[in-house]
């Protein structure tokens, strides 16, 4: 545990040193947020509520999802995969912390900094341009944060799963791009799932992706009925178990392969 | 000049050769890129099932807008791979640029020739498909002027966005790290021009009319091609400002690149 | 002969972010970054004559790379002047670099995915090397650098030593009169190093002017007559290599073993020796004692079995210079 916290701390400190990059990222998110909000406002033109979501809700959805880009690493990355391809994974494998936990710590440290700098600061800036909804009940805030933690974990293990592909293929870039593209679409990041056709959101519920973005957003907006709320958390938990299991299993297979073939 | 082009072609040829060595994996790469790039347009087509139009534009009309900017952005992204801030920043960091500087060829040529990411062809194809869809569904009234002007606009768009790429890379001379904010003008510019621009807030429109005149790069030409009324009441020649904007941006990029190089020579990394 | 490189009062300053340590260091750096100016090269002057092979040495961060970067036109000096073959490197960079060859040991010039020969063909076009010259040079380098076994292989598949040989060939294809080698032997094994040195020797014999930056003092000992020692941006020594060793570290070592055991080993005019097994080790200052006289008298008066004179290692000498910065450079 001590080692894990240390990893988180170092990674967070490291992330703090990317001063310009953080500020730049913040403004990029802001710009795209404004574009996305403008598009939704133009789409709503005259309509008060579409499938249970009004304009204000849609704008708040955009704000939150933009704010969480860096925290959740929605666009994905292939950092871990690269350590497999270039062999630097060796120095991680000899550390006395489980490999996946090691990366969890690294990503968590970075995410915590991103949560503050590119999350909270973002909301502050974005609310200068658009008025956002803020839940008044403590309970909903609580549920939102719990759901957000789950969605962070789902994103992490999804990313890990994609990266584990590097044990089998020397170049996972193309495959990873496509995988993260799909997770962006089906998680409701590109556009809120609720506003897409019903068949599409039903389809997406068979994937882990809505739990990576759409659920916490809708929990925040308070759109879910109690039973839907339960369903959303259940969905997140079940998929978290599945992804963790898959990652552990694939990691074990991959390591065996790496050891046998000598990288 | 001829010498420079010859060198550029030589450099690009070597890139093409090494990337197409494994034909099957190359084609697969192009294909996945095409699929990946269509995700955003796909999502937009899906949302229009609920809303039908946006600011009075149908799916086909939006497809025309998106198709134009996607095609030219993707083509630029291919041609200017070396100036992609994502790959330029490591070049500054790892000192490849120093290597280029001790060779007697224009640095611009060497950077352009240093990288050609062929899989980006996939996105060009996607853009062309969306554009074709837009043209087929909207059935624009083709005059000879429109037919002549369409490729001109596409070329100008490539130049405009290439200039932005170059300027974005130039910033790396100061920051070394890749700067995500450059995405505001590159990927952001592409996104911005993918929708009718009158949907944006006034201040934003002002910036993209008078400072970075993206509004004349895609929105106005498209209004002209599709014979749509101008919601902003600009003078009638507004659709024809595209070449002027392209020239202006190219000059600005050229100047800034030179300025950045001088800075790089005085500070190193 | 005309001076080929002229450097006068060359200075280069950088502004760097001063990172703070401690709990809130990163936080403070984020909001109030502090910068300070460091002087990487501090008013150095030297001349290089055509055909010289010069070792440019100094510890990490001494300013070697910065000097090379200024000499090759990559960096503009903060102050002072550089004139190489009558040109100011950073001013007419493109024209200038056609006349020089540069090898950065830790960087790669050659196209990673291409066979070596393709890279060389590209360079042929870039430097506008005429066909006959290209053929002649390539033929020659193939032999000296033994390129044949990997000329058709992509660069990424080469060993470090092979790559460096290819790099050297690439840097010299256009027959530059002046060659800058920045750590050409870094990370190579002994055999590979020796091959590289052989090539450098060959170029030197052909009359090329070479400035060699290196960490490996063996390179300098084997190759250079003249050395420049740099530290903290200043030249501490510029002159003959032999003179350097005798000037700064006079003490040689004489190791003697005698036929008769029980010899106390005390010799007149020398400090008492240290025993190392069969050997008696004496420290001798050649400025006070003539070594040839000493040796011949020793053979006459003592039953010497084995005798060996060890000169001080260059490394030790250089370390002495760094430790004792007050030493002035010879006029």
PDB file of C-alpha atoms in Angstrom, chain B:
ATOM      1  CA  UNK B   1      13.650  25.224 -56.369  1.00  0.00           C
ATOM      2  CA  UNK B   2      13.804  22.252 -58.736  1.00  0.00           C
ATOM      3  CA  UNK B   3      16.568  20.856 -56.588  1.00  0.00           C
ATOM      4  CA  UNK B   4      14.392  21.238 -53.482  1.00  0.00           C
ATOM      5  CA  UNK B   5      11.444  19.492 -55.102  1.00  0.00           C
ATOM      6  CA  UNK B   6      13.704  16.733 -56.293  1.00  0.00           C
ATOM      7  CA  UNK B   7      15.026  16.190 -52.784  1.00  0.00           C
ATOM      8  CA  UNK B   8      11.515  16.305 -51.336  1.00  0.00           C
ATOM      9  CA  UNK B   9      10.314  13.693 -53.783  1.00  0.00           C
ATOM     10  CA  UNK B  10      13.319  11.520 -53.046  1.00  0.00           C
ATOM     11  CA  UNK B  11      12.637  11.733 -49.317  1.00  0.00           C
ATOM     12  CA  UNK B  12       8.943  11.018 -49.714  1.00  0.00           C
ATOM     13  CA  UNK B  13       9.597   8.130 -52.050  1.00  0.00           C
ATOM     14  CA  UNK B  14      11.740   6.421 -49.445  1.00  0.00           C
ATOM     15  CA  UNK B  15       8.947   6.911 -46.906  1.00  0.00           C
ATOM     16  CA  UNK B  16       6.362   5.424 -49.207  1.00  0.00           C
ATOM     17  CA  UNK B  17       8.562   2.480 -49.984  1.00  0.00           C
ATOM     18  CA  UNK B  18       9.162   1.555 -46.367  1.00  0.00           C
ATOM     19  CA  UNK B  19       5.511   1.986 -45.377  1.00  0.00           C
ATOM     20  CA  UNK B  20       4.015  -0.074 -48.152  1.00  0.00           C
ATOM     21  CA  UNK B  21       6.469  -2.899 -47.668  1.00  0.00           C
ATOM     22  CA  UNK B  22       3.847  -5.072 -46.013  1.00  0.00           C
ATOM     23  CA  UNK B  23       0.898  -4.447 -48.247  1.00  0.00           C
ATOM     24  CA  UNK B  24      -1.766  -6.224 -46.259  1.00  0.00           C
ATOM     25  CA  UNK B  25      -1.035  -4.545 -42.942  1.00  0.00           C
ATOM     26  CA  UNK B  26      -0.776  -1.226 -44.766  1.00  0.00           C
ATOM     27  CA  UNK B  27      -4.229  -1.638 -46.315  1.00  0.00           C
ATOM     28  CA  UNK B  28      -5.656  -2.702 -42.966  1.00  0.00           C
ATOM     29  CA  UNK B  29      -4.187   0.434 -41.440  1.00  0.00           C
ATOM     30  CA  UNK B  30      -5.783   2.627 -44.095  1.00  0.00           C
ATOM     31  CA  UNK B  31      -9.091   0.900 -43.557  1.00  0.00           C
ATOM     32  CA  UNK B  32      -9.135   1.264 -39.760  1.00  0.00           C
ATOM     33  CA  UNK B  33      -8.203   4.918 -40.145  1.00  0.00           C
ATOM     34  CA  UNK B  34     -11.160   5.430 -42.453  1.00  0.00           C
ATOM     35  CA  UNK B  35     -13.520   3.758 -39.968  1.00  0.00           C
ATOM     36  CA  UNK B  36     -12.101   5.655 -37.020  1.00  0.00           C
ATOM     37  CA  UNK B  37     -12.436   8.991 -38.817  1.00  0.00           C
ATOM     38  CA  UNK B  38     -16.068   8.418 -39.694  1.00  0.00           C
ATOM     39  CA  UNK B  39     -17.121   7.969 -36.064  1.00  0.00           C
ATOM     40  CA  UNK B  40     -17.878  11.642 -35.453  1.00  0.00           C
ATOM     41  CA  UNK B  41     -19.885  12.113 -38.621  1.00  0.00           C
ATOM     42  CA  UNK B  42     -21.698   8.880 -37.866  1.00  0.00           C
ATOM     43  CA  UNK B  43     -22.652  10.143 -34.406  1.00  0.00           C
ATOM     44  CA  UNK B  44     -23.908  13.357 -35.960  1.00  0.00           C
ATOM     45  CA  UNK B  45     -26.006  11.459 -38.507  1.00  0.00           C
ATOM     46  CA  UNK B  46     -27.482   9.479 -35.618  1.00  0.00           C
ATOM     47  CA  UNK B  47     -28.412  12.533 -33.567  1.00  0.00           C
ATOM     48  CA  UNK B  48     -30.148  14.068 -36.568  1.00  0.00           C
ATOM     49  CA  UNK B  49     -32.580  11.157 -36.404  1.00  0.00           C
ATOM     50  CA  UNK B  50     -34.032  12.898 -33.380  1.00  0.00           C
ATOM     51  CA  UNK B  51     -33.563  16.497 -34.427  1.00  0.00           C
ATOM     52  CA  UNK B  52     -33.794  16.313 -38.251  1.00  0.00           C
ATOM     53  CA  UNK B  53     -32.018  19.612 -38.988  1.00  0.00           C
ATOM     54  CA  UNK B  54     -29.514  21.906 -37.355  1.00  0.00           C
ATOM     55  CA  UNK B  55     -29.867  25.661 -37.899  1.00  0.00           C
ATOM     56  CA  UNK B  56     -31.846  24.893 -41.030  1.00  0.00           C
ATOM     57  CA  UNK B  57     -29.248  22.538 -42.506  1.00  0.00           C
ATOM     58  CA  UNK B  58     -30.126  19.000 -43.539  1.00  0.00           C
ATOM     59  CA  UNK B  59     -27.878  15.990 -43.111  1.00  0.00           C
ATOM     60  CA  UNK B  60     -26.858  16.164 -46.782  1.00  0.00           C
ATOM     61  CA  UNK B  61     -25.885  19.826 -46.505  1.00  0.00           C
ATOM     62  CA  UNK B  62     -23.871  19.168 -43.364  1.00  0.00           C
ATOM     63  CA  UNK B  63     -22.264  16.257 -45.181  1.00  0.00           C
ATOM     64  CA  UNK B  64     -21.110  18.704 -47.842  1.00  0.00           C
ATOM     65  CA  UNK B  65     -19.536  20.952 -45.202  1.00  0.00           C
ATOM     66  CA  UNK B  66     -17.962  18.045 -43.348  1.00  0.00           C
ATOM     67  CA  UNK B  67     -16.831  16.331 -46.539  1.00  0.00           C
ATOM     68  CA  UNK B  68     -15.003  19.422 -47.784  1.00  0.00           C
ATOM     69  CA  UNK B  69     -13.116  20.124 -44.592  1.00  0.00           C
ATOM     70  CA  UNK B  70     -12.463  16.445 -43.818  1.00  0.00           C
ATOM     71  CA  UNK B  71     -11.015  15.819 -47.234  1.00  0.00           C
ATOM     72  CA  UNK B  72      -8.716  18.797 -47.203  1.00  0.00           C
ATOM     73  CA  UNK B  73      -7.762  18.442 -43.565  1.00  0.00           C
ATOM     74  CA  UNK B  74      -6.930  14.773 -44.052  1.00  0.00           C
ATOM     75  CA  UNK B  75      -4.970  15.484 -47.194  1.00  0.00           C
ATOM     76  CA  UNK B  76      -3.073  18.229 -45.407  1.00  0.00           C
ATOM     77  CA  UNK B  77      -2.497  15.903 -42.445  1.00  0.00           C
ATOM     78  CA  UNK B  78      -0.976  13.428 -44.881  1.00  0.00           C
ATOM     79  CA  UNK B  79       1.167  15.885 -46.789  1.00  0.00           C
ATOM     80  CA  UNK B  80       2.295  17.835 -43.722  1.00  0.00           C
ATOM     81  CA  UNK B  81       2.892  14.758 -41.551  1.00  0.00           C
ATOM     82  CA  UNK B  82       6.346  16.088 -40.706  1.00  0.00           C
ATOM     83  CA  UNK B  83       4.877  19.323 -39.419  1.00  0.00           C
ATOM     84  CA  UNK B  84       2.330  17.521 -37.297  1.00  0.00           C
ATOM     85  CA  UNK B  85       3.097  19.031 -33.885  1.00  0.00           C
ATOM     86  CA  UNK B  86       2.855  15.513 -32.458  1.00  0.00           C
ATOM     87  CA  UNK B  87       5.808  14.327 -34.474  1.00  0.00           C
ATOM     88  CA  UNK B  88       7.623  17.617 -34.697  1.00  0.00           C
ATOM     89  CA  UNK B  89       7.992  17.977 -30.948  1.00  0.00           C
ATOM     90  CA  UNK B  90       9.938  14.711 -30.547  1.00  0.00           C
ATOM     91  CA  UNK B  91      12.077  15.842 -33.457  1.00  0.00           C
ATOM     92  CA  UNK B  92      13.073  18.957 -31.541  1.00  0.00           C
ATOM     93  CA  UNK B  93      13.526  17.005 -28.330  1.00  0.00           C
ATOM     94  CA  UNK B  94      15.610  14.187 -29.752  1.00  0.00           C
ATOM     95  CA  UNK B  95      17.755  16.458 -31.849  1.00  0.00           C
ATOM     96  CA  UNK B  96      16.717  15.224 -35.298  1.00  0.00           C
ATOM     97  CA  UNK B  97      16.250  18.829 -36.171  1.00  0.00           C
ATOM     98  CA  UNK B  98      19.902  19.475 -35.416  1.00  0.00           C
ATOM     99  CA  UNK B  99      20.701  16.726 -37.865  1.00  0.00           C
ATOM    100  CA  UNK B 100      18.632  18.469 -40.508  1.00  0.00           C
ATOM    101  CA  UNK B 101      20.324  21.756 -39.829  1.00  0.00           C
ATOM    102  CA  UNK B 102      23.757  20.454 -40.674  1.00  0.00           C
ATOM    103  CA  UNK B 103      22.578  19.522 -44.159  1.00  0.00           C
ATOM    104  CA  UNK B 104      22.598  21.998 -47.010  1.00  0.00           C
ATOM    105  CA  UNK B 105      18.894  21.679 -47.848  1.00  0.00           C
ATOM    106  CA  UNK B 106      16.058  23.923 -46.776  1.00  0.00           C
ATOM    107  CA  UNK B 107      14.809  22.831 -43.375  1.00  0.00           C
ATOM    108  CA  UNK B 108      11.205  23.081 -44.518  1.00  0.00           C
ATOM    109  CA  UNK B 109      11.861  20.549 -47.269  1.00  0.00           C
ATOM    110  CA  UNK B 110      13.589  18.212 -44.853  1.00  0.00           C
ATOM    111  CA  UNK B 111      10.811  18.395 -42.290  1.00  0.00           C
ATOM    112  CA  UNK B 112       8.178  17.808 -44.953  1.00  0.00           C
ATOM    113  CA  UNK B 113      10.197  14.895 -46.256  1.00  0.00           C
ATOM    114  CA  UNK B 114      10.883  13.446 -42.838  1.00  0.00           C
ATOM    115  CA  UNK B 115       7.472  11.903 -42.471  1.00  0.00           C
ATOM    116  CA  UNK B 116       4.557  10.883 -44.610  1.00  0.00           C
ATOM    117  CA  UNK B 117       1.963   8.950 -42.674  1.00  0.00           C
ATOM    118  CA  UNK B 118       0.319   7.092 -45.505  1.00  0.00           C
ATOM    119  CA  UNK B 119      -2.438   5.531 -43.450  1.00  0.00           C
ATOM    120  CA  UNK B 120      -3.964   8.998 -43.307  1.00  0.00           C
ATOM    121  CA  UNK B 121      -5.112   8.165 -46.818  1.00  0.00           C
ATOM    122  CA  UNK B 122      -7.924   6.427 -44.980  1.00  0.00           C
ATOM    123  CA  UNK B 123      -9.220   9.705 -43.688  1.00  0.00           C
ATOM    124  CA  UNK B 124      -8.968  11.304 -47.133  1.00  0.00           C
ATOM    125  CA  UNK B 125     -11.132   8.484 -48.451  1.00  0.00           C
ATOM    126  CA  UNK B 126     -13.604   8.979 -45.621  1.00  0.00           C
ATOM    127  CA  UNK B 127     -13.768  12.708 -46.366  1.00  0.00           C
ATOM    128  CA  UNK B 128     -14.330  12.073 -50.046  1.00  0.00           C
ATOM    129  CA  UNK B 129     -17.080   9.555 -49.262  1.00  0.00           C
ATOM    130  CA  UNK B 130     -18.863  12.032 -46.998  1.00  0.00           C
ATOM    131  CA  UNK B 131     -18.466  14.775 -49.632  1.00  0.00           C
ATOM    132  CA  UNK B 132     -19.853  12.471 -52.306  1.00  0.00           C
ATOM    133  CA  UNK B 133     -22.795  11.654 -50.048  1.00  0.00           C
ATOM    134  CA  UNK B 134     -23.370  15.383 -49.535  1.00  0.00           C
ATOM    135  CA  UNK B 135     -23.258  16.153 -53.242  1.00  0.00           C
ATOM    136  CA  UNK B 136     -25.548  13.271 -54.174  1.00  0.00           C
ATOM    137  CA  UNK B 137     -28.168  14.110 -51.529  1.00  0.00           C
ATOM    138  CA  UNK B 138     -28.177  17.885 -52.013  1.00  0.00           C
ATOM    139  CA  UNK B 139     -27.881  17.900 -55.826  1.00  0.00           C
ATOM    140  CA  UNK B 140     -26.262  21.335 -56.087  1.00  0.00           C
ATOM    141  CA  UNK B 141     -26.906  23.409 -59.162  1.00  0.00           C
ATOM    142  CA  UNK B 142     -23.520  23.134 -60.907  1.00  0.00           C
ATOM    143  CA  UNK B 143     -22.433  26.136 -62.944  1.00  0.00           C
ATOM    144  CA  UNK B 144     -19.050  26.257 -64.697  1.00  0.00           C
ATOM    145  CA  UNK B 145     -17.789  28.707 -62.066  1.00  0.00           C
ATOM    146  CA  UNK B 146     -18.768  26.375 -59.236  1.00  0.00           C
ATOM    147  CA  UNK B 147     -17.117  23.432 -60.961  1.00  0.00           C
ATOM    148  CA  UNK B 148     -13.922  25.403 -61.322  1.00  0.00           C
ATOM    149  CA  UNK B 149     -14.060  26.900 -57.844  1.00  0.00           C
ATOM    150  CA  UNK B 150     -14.592  23.663 -55.900  1.00  0.00           C
ATOM    151  CA  UNK B 151     -11.057  22.280 -56.398  1.00  0.00           C
ATOM    152  CA  UNK B 152      -9.636  25.768 -55.820  1.00  0.00           C
ATOM    153  CA  UNK B 153     -11.364  25.890 -52.446  1.00  0.00           C
ATOM    154  CA  UNK B 154     -10.080  22.447 -51.538  1.00  0.00           C
ATOM    155  CA  UNK B 155      -6.503  23.453 -52.344  1.00  0.00           C
ATOM    156  CA  UNK B 156      -6.887  26.668 -50.359  1.00  0.00           C
ATOM    157  CA  UNK B 157      -8.190  24.706 -47.393  1.00  0.00           C
ATOM    158  CA  UNK B 158      -5.146  22.460 -47.523  1.00  0.00           C
ATOM    159  CA  UNK B 159      -2.912  25.528 -47.544  1.00  0.00           C
ATOM    160  CA  UNK B 160      -4.760  27.198 -44.669  1.00  0.00           C
ATOM    161  CA  UNK B 161      -4.661  24.194 -42.408  1.00  0.00           C
ATOM    162  CA  UNK B 162      -1.083  23.374 -43.411  1.00  0.00           C
ATOM    163  CA  UNK B 163      -0.116  26.874 -42.339  1.00  0.00           C
ATOM    164  CA  UNK B 164      -1.731  26.294 -38.985  1.00  0.00           C
ATOM    165  CA  UNK B 165       0.171  23.025 -38.634  1.00  0.00           C
ATOM    166  CA  UNK B 166       3.415  24.801 -39.384  1.00  0.00           C
ATOM    167  CA  UNK B 167       2.704  27.545 -36.902  1.00  0.00           C
ATOM    168  CA  UNK B 168       1.728  24.965 -34.310  1.00  0.00           C
ATOM    169  CA  UNK B 169       5.029  23.173 -34.769  1.00  0.00           C
ATOM    170  CA  UNK B 170       6.909  26.427 -34.625  1.00  0.00           C
ATOM    171  CA  UNK B 171       5.568  27.024 -31.121  1.00  0.00           C
ATOM    172  CA  UNK B 172       7.401  23.842 -30.092  1.00  0.00           C
ATOM    173  CA  UNK B 173      10.644  25.799 -30.406  1.00  0.00           C
ATOM    174  CA  UNK B 174       9.650  27.626 -27.255  1.00  0.00           C
ATOM    175  CA  UNK B 175       7.863  24.893 -25.390  1.00  0.00           C
ATOM    176  CA  UNK B 176       9.716  21.741 -26.547  1.00  0.00           C
ATOM    177  CA  UNK B 177       6.774  19.725 -25.252  1.00  0.00           C
ATOM    178  CA  UNK B 178       3.972  19.245 -27.730  1.00  0.00           C
ATOM    179  CA  UNK B 179       1.360  21.856 -27.032  1.00  0.00           C
ATOM    180  CA  UNK B 180      -2.163  20.585 -26.943  1.00  0.00           C
ATOM    181  CA  UNK B 181      -3.533  24.086 -27.450  1.00  0.00           C
ATOM    182  CA  UNK B 182      -2.410  23.931 -31.050  1.00  0.00           C
ATOM    183  CA  UNK B 183      -5.192  21.423 -31.465  1.00  0.00           C
ATOM    184  CA  UNK B 184      -7.596  24.321 -31.008  1.00  0.00           C
ATOM    185  CA  UNK B 185      -6.695  25.581 -34.444  1.00  0.00           C
ATOM    186  CA  UNK B 186      -5.911  22.303 -36.215  1.00  0.00           C
ATOM    187  CA  UNK B 187      -8.377  19.667 -35.106  1.00  0.00           C
ATOM    188  CA  UNK B 188     -10.495  22.411 -33.585  1.00  0.00           C
ATOM    189  CA  UNK B 189     -10.491  24.360 -36.834  1.00  0.00           C
ATOM    190  CA  UNK B 190     -11.596  21.285 -38.697  1.00  0.00           C
ATOM    191  CA  UNK B 191     -14.396  20.696 -36.186  1.00  0.00           C
ATOM    192  CA  UNK B 192     -15.354  24.371 -36.237  1.00  0.00           C
ATOM    193  CA  UNK B 193     -15.703  24.363 -39.998  1.00  0.00           C
ATOM    194  CA  UNK B 194     -17.724  21.153 -39.995  1.00  0.00           C
ATOM    195  CA  UNK B 195     -20.929  22.929 -38.982  1.00  0.00           C
ATOM    196  CA  UNK B 196     -22.747  26.060 -40.140  1.00  0.00           C
ATOM    197  CA  UNK B 197     -20.745  28.730 -38.391  1.00  0.00           C
ATOM    198  CA  UNK B 198     -23.664  30.944 -37.446  1.00  0.00           C
ATOM    199  CA  UNK B 199     -24.401  28.513 -34.596  1.00  0.00           C
ATOM    200  CA  UNK B 200     -21.400  29.767 -32.639  1.00  0.00           C
ATOM    201  CA  UNK B 201     -21.379  32.596 -30.081  1.00  0.00           C
ATOM    202  CA  UNK B 202     -20.800  36.062 -31.489  1.00  0.00           C
ATOM    203  CA  UNK B 203     -17.379  36.601 -29.985  1.00  0.00           C
ATOM    204  CA  UNK B 204     -16.152  33.293 -31.371  1.00  0.00           C
ATOM    205  CA  UNK B 205     -17.490  34.148 -34.794  1.00  0.00           C
ATOM    206  CA  UNK B 206     -15.745  37.495 -34.566  1.00  0.00           C
ATOM    207  CA  UNK B 207     -12.393  35.812 -33.894  1.00  0.00           C
ATOM    208  CA  UNK B 208     -12.849  33.371 -36.746  1.00  0.00           C
ATOM    209  CA  UNK B 209     -13.887  36.123 -39.112  1.00  0.00           C
ATOM    210  CA  UNK B 210     -11.314  38.813 -38.449  1.00  0.00           C
ATOM    211  CA  UNK B 211      -8.333  37.131 -36.750  1.00  0.00           C
ATOM    212  CA  UNK B 212      -8.265  33.598 -38.098  1.00  0.00           C
ATOM    213  CA  UNK B 213     -10.703  33.976 -40.989  1.00  0.00           C
ATOM    214  CA  UNK B 214     -11.826  30.340 -41.070  1.00  0.00           C
ATOM    215  CA  UNK B 215     -15.353  31.487 -41.878  1.00  0.00           C
ATOM    216  CA  UNK B 216     -14.316  32.202 -45.478  1.00  0.00           C
ATOM    217  CA  UNK B 217     -12.505  28.905 -45.828  1.00  0.00           C
ATOM    218  CA  UNK B 218     -15.418  26.483 -45.739  1.00  0.00           C
ATOM    219  CA  UNK B 219     -18.691  28.025 -44.591  1.00  0.00           C
ATOM    220  CA  UNK B 220     -19.003  30.771 -47.198  1.00  0.00           C
ATOM    221  CA  UNK B 221     -17.847  28.712 -50.175  1.00  0.00           C
ATOM    222  CA  UNK B 222     -20.344  26.023 -49.164  1.00  0.00           C
ATOM    223  CA  UNK B 223     -23.168  28.567 -48.935  1.00  0.00           C
ATOM    224  CA  UNK B 224     -22.264  29.483 -52.485  1.00  0.00           C
ATOM    225  CA  UNK B 225     -22.052  25.901 -53.775  1.00  0.00           C
ATOM    226  CA  UNK B 226     -25.393  24.992 -52.215  1.00  0.00           C
ATOM    227  CA  UNK B 227     -27.078  28.336 -53.018  1.00  0.00           C
ATOM    228  CA  UNK B 228     -28.044  28.807 -49.406  1.00  0.00           C
ATOM    229  CA  UNK B 229     -28.952  32.283 -48.115  1.00  0.00           C
ATOM    230  CA  UNK B 230     -26.301  34.007 -46.015  1.00  0.00           C
ATOM    231  CA  UNK B 231     -27.572  34.217 -42.406  1.00  0.00           C
ATOM    232  CA  UNK B 232     -24.908  36.788 -41.492  1.00  0.00           C
ATOM    233  CA  UNK B 233     -25.384  39.228 -44.364  1.00  0.00           C
ATOM    234  CA  UNK B 234     -21.816  39.486 -45.557  1.00  0.00           C
ATOM    235  CA  UNK B 235     -21.023  41.115 -48.913  1.00  0.00           C
ATOM    236  CA  UNK B 236     -21.688  38.879 -51.922  1.00  0.00           C
ATOM    237  CA  UNK B 237     -17.989  38.357 -52.596  1.00  0.00           C
ATOM    238  CA  UNK B 238     -17.502  36.646 -49.198  1.00  0.00           C
ATOM    239  CA  UNK B 239     -17.422  33.118 -50.715  1.00  0.00           C
ATOM    240  CA  UNK B 240     -14.585  34.198 -52.987  1.00  0.00           C
ATOM    241  CA  UNK B 241     -12.223  35.364 -50.249  1.00  0.00           C
ATOM    242  CA  UNK B 242     -10.891  31.825 -49.754  1.00  0.00           C
ATOM    243  CA  UNK B 243      -7.760  32.176 -51.945  1.00  0.00           C
ATOM    244  CA  UNK B 244      -6.909  35.476 -50.282  1.00  0.00           C
ATOM    245  CA  UNK B 245      -7.157  33.930 -46.843  1.00  0.00           C
ATOM    246  CA  UNK B 246      -4.977  31.018 -47.973  1.00  0.00           C
ATOM    247  CA  UNK B 247      -2.263  33.341 -49.253  1.00  0.00           C
ATOM    248  CA  UNK B 248      -2.385  35.421 -46.085  1.00  0.00           C
ATOM    249  CA  UNK B 249      -2.113  32.425 -43.796  1.00  0.00           C
ATOM    250  CA  UNK B 250       0.692  30.877 -45.823  1.00  0.00           C
ATOM    251  CA  UNK B 251       2.687  34.106 -45.563  1.00  0.00           C
ATOM    252  CA  UNK B 252       2.062  34.343 -41.839  1.00  0.00           C
ATOM    253  CA  UNK B 253       3.165  30.739 -41.348  1.00  0.00           C
ATOM    254  CA  UNK B 254       6.290  31.266 -43.412  1.00  0.00           C
ATOM    255  CA  UNK B 255       7.269  34.304 -41.414  1.00  0.00           C
ATOM    256  CA  UNK B 256       6.563  32.694 -38.057  1.00  0.00           C
ATOM    257  CA  UNK B 257       8.498  29.560 -38.983  1.00  0.00           C
ATOM    258  CA  UNK B 258      11.529  31.663 -39.852  1.00  0.00           C
ATOM    259  CA  UNK B 259      11.170  33.602 -36.638  1.00  0.00           C
ATOM    260  CA  UNK B 260      10.920  30.374 -34.635  1.00  0.00           C
ATOM    261  CA  UNK B 261      14.011  28.978 -36.306  1.00  0.00           C
ATOM    262  CA  UNK B 262      15.989  32.055 -35.393  1.00  0.00           C
ATOM    263  CA  UNK B 263      14.804  31.645 -31.822  1.00  0.00           C
ATOM    264  CA  UNK B 264      15.771  27.977 -31.849  1.00  0.00           C
ATOM    265  CA  UNK B 265      19.231  28.904 -33.073  1.00  0.00           C
ATOM    266  CA  UNK B 266      19.667  31.303 -30.214  1.00  0.00           C
ATOM    267  CA  UNK B 267      18.451  29.090 -27.396  1.00  0.00           C
ATOM    268  CA  UNK B 268      18.830  25.485 -28.447  1.00  0.00           C
ATOM    269  CA  UNK B 269      16.996  23.076 -26.243  1.00  0.00           C
TER     270      UNK B 269
END
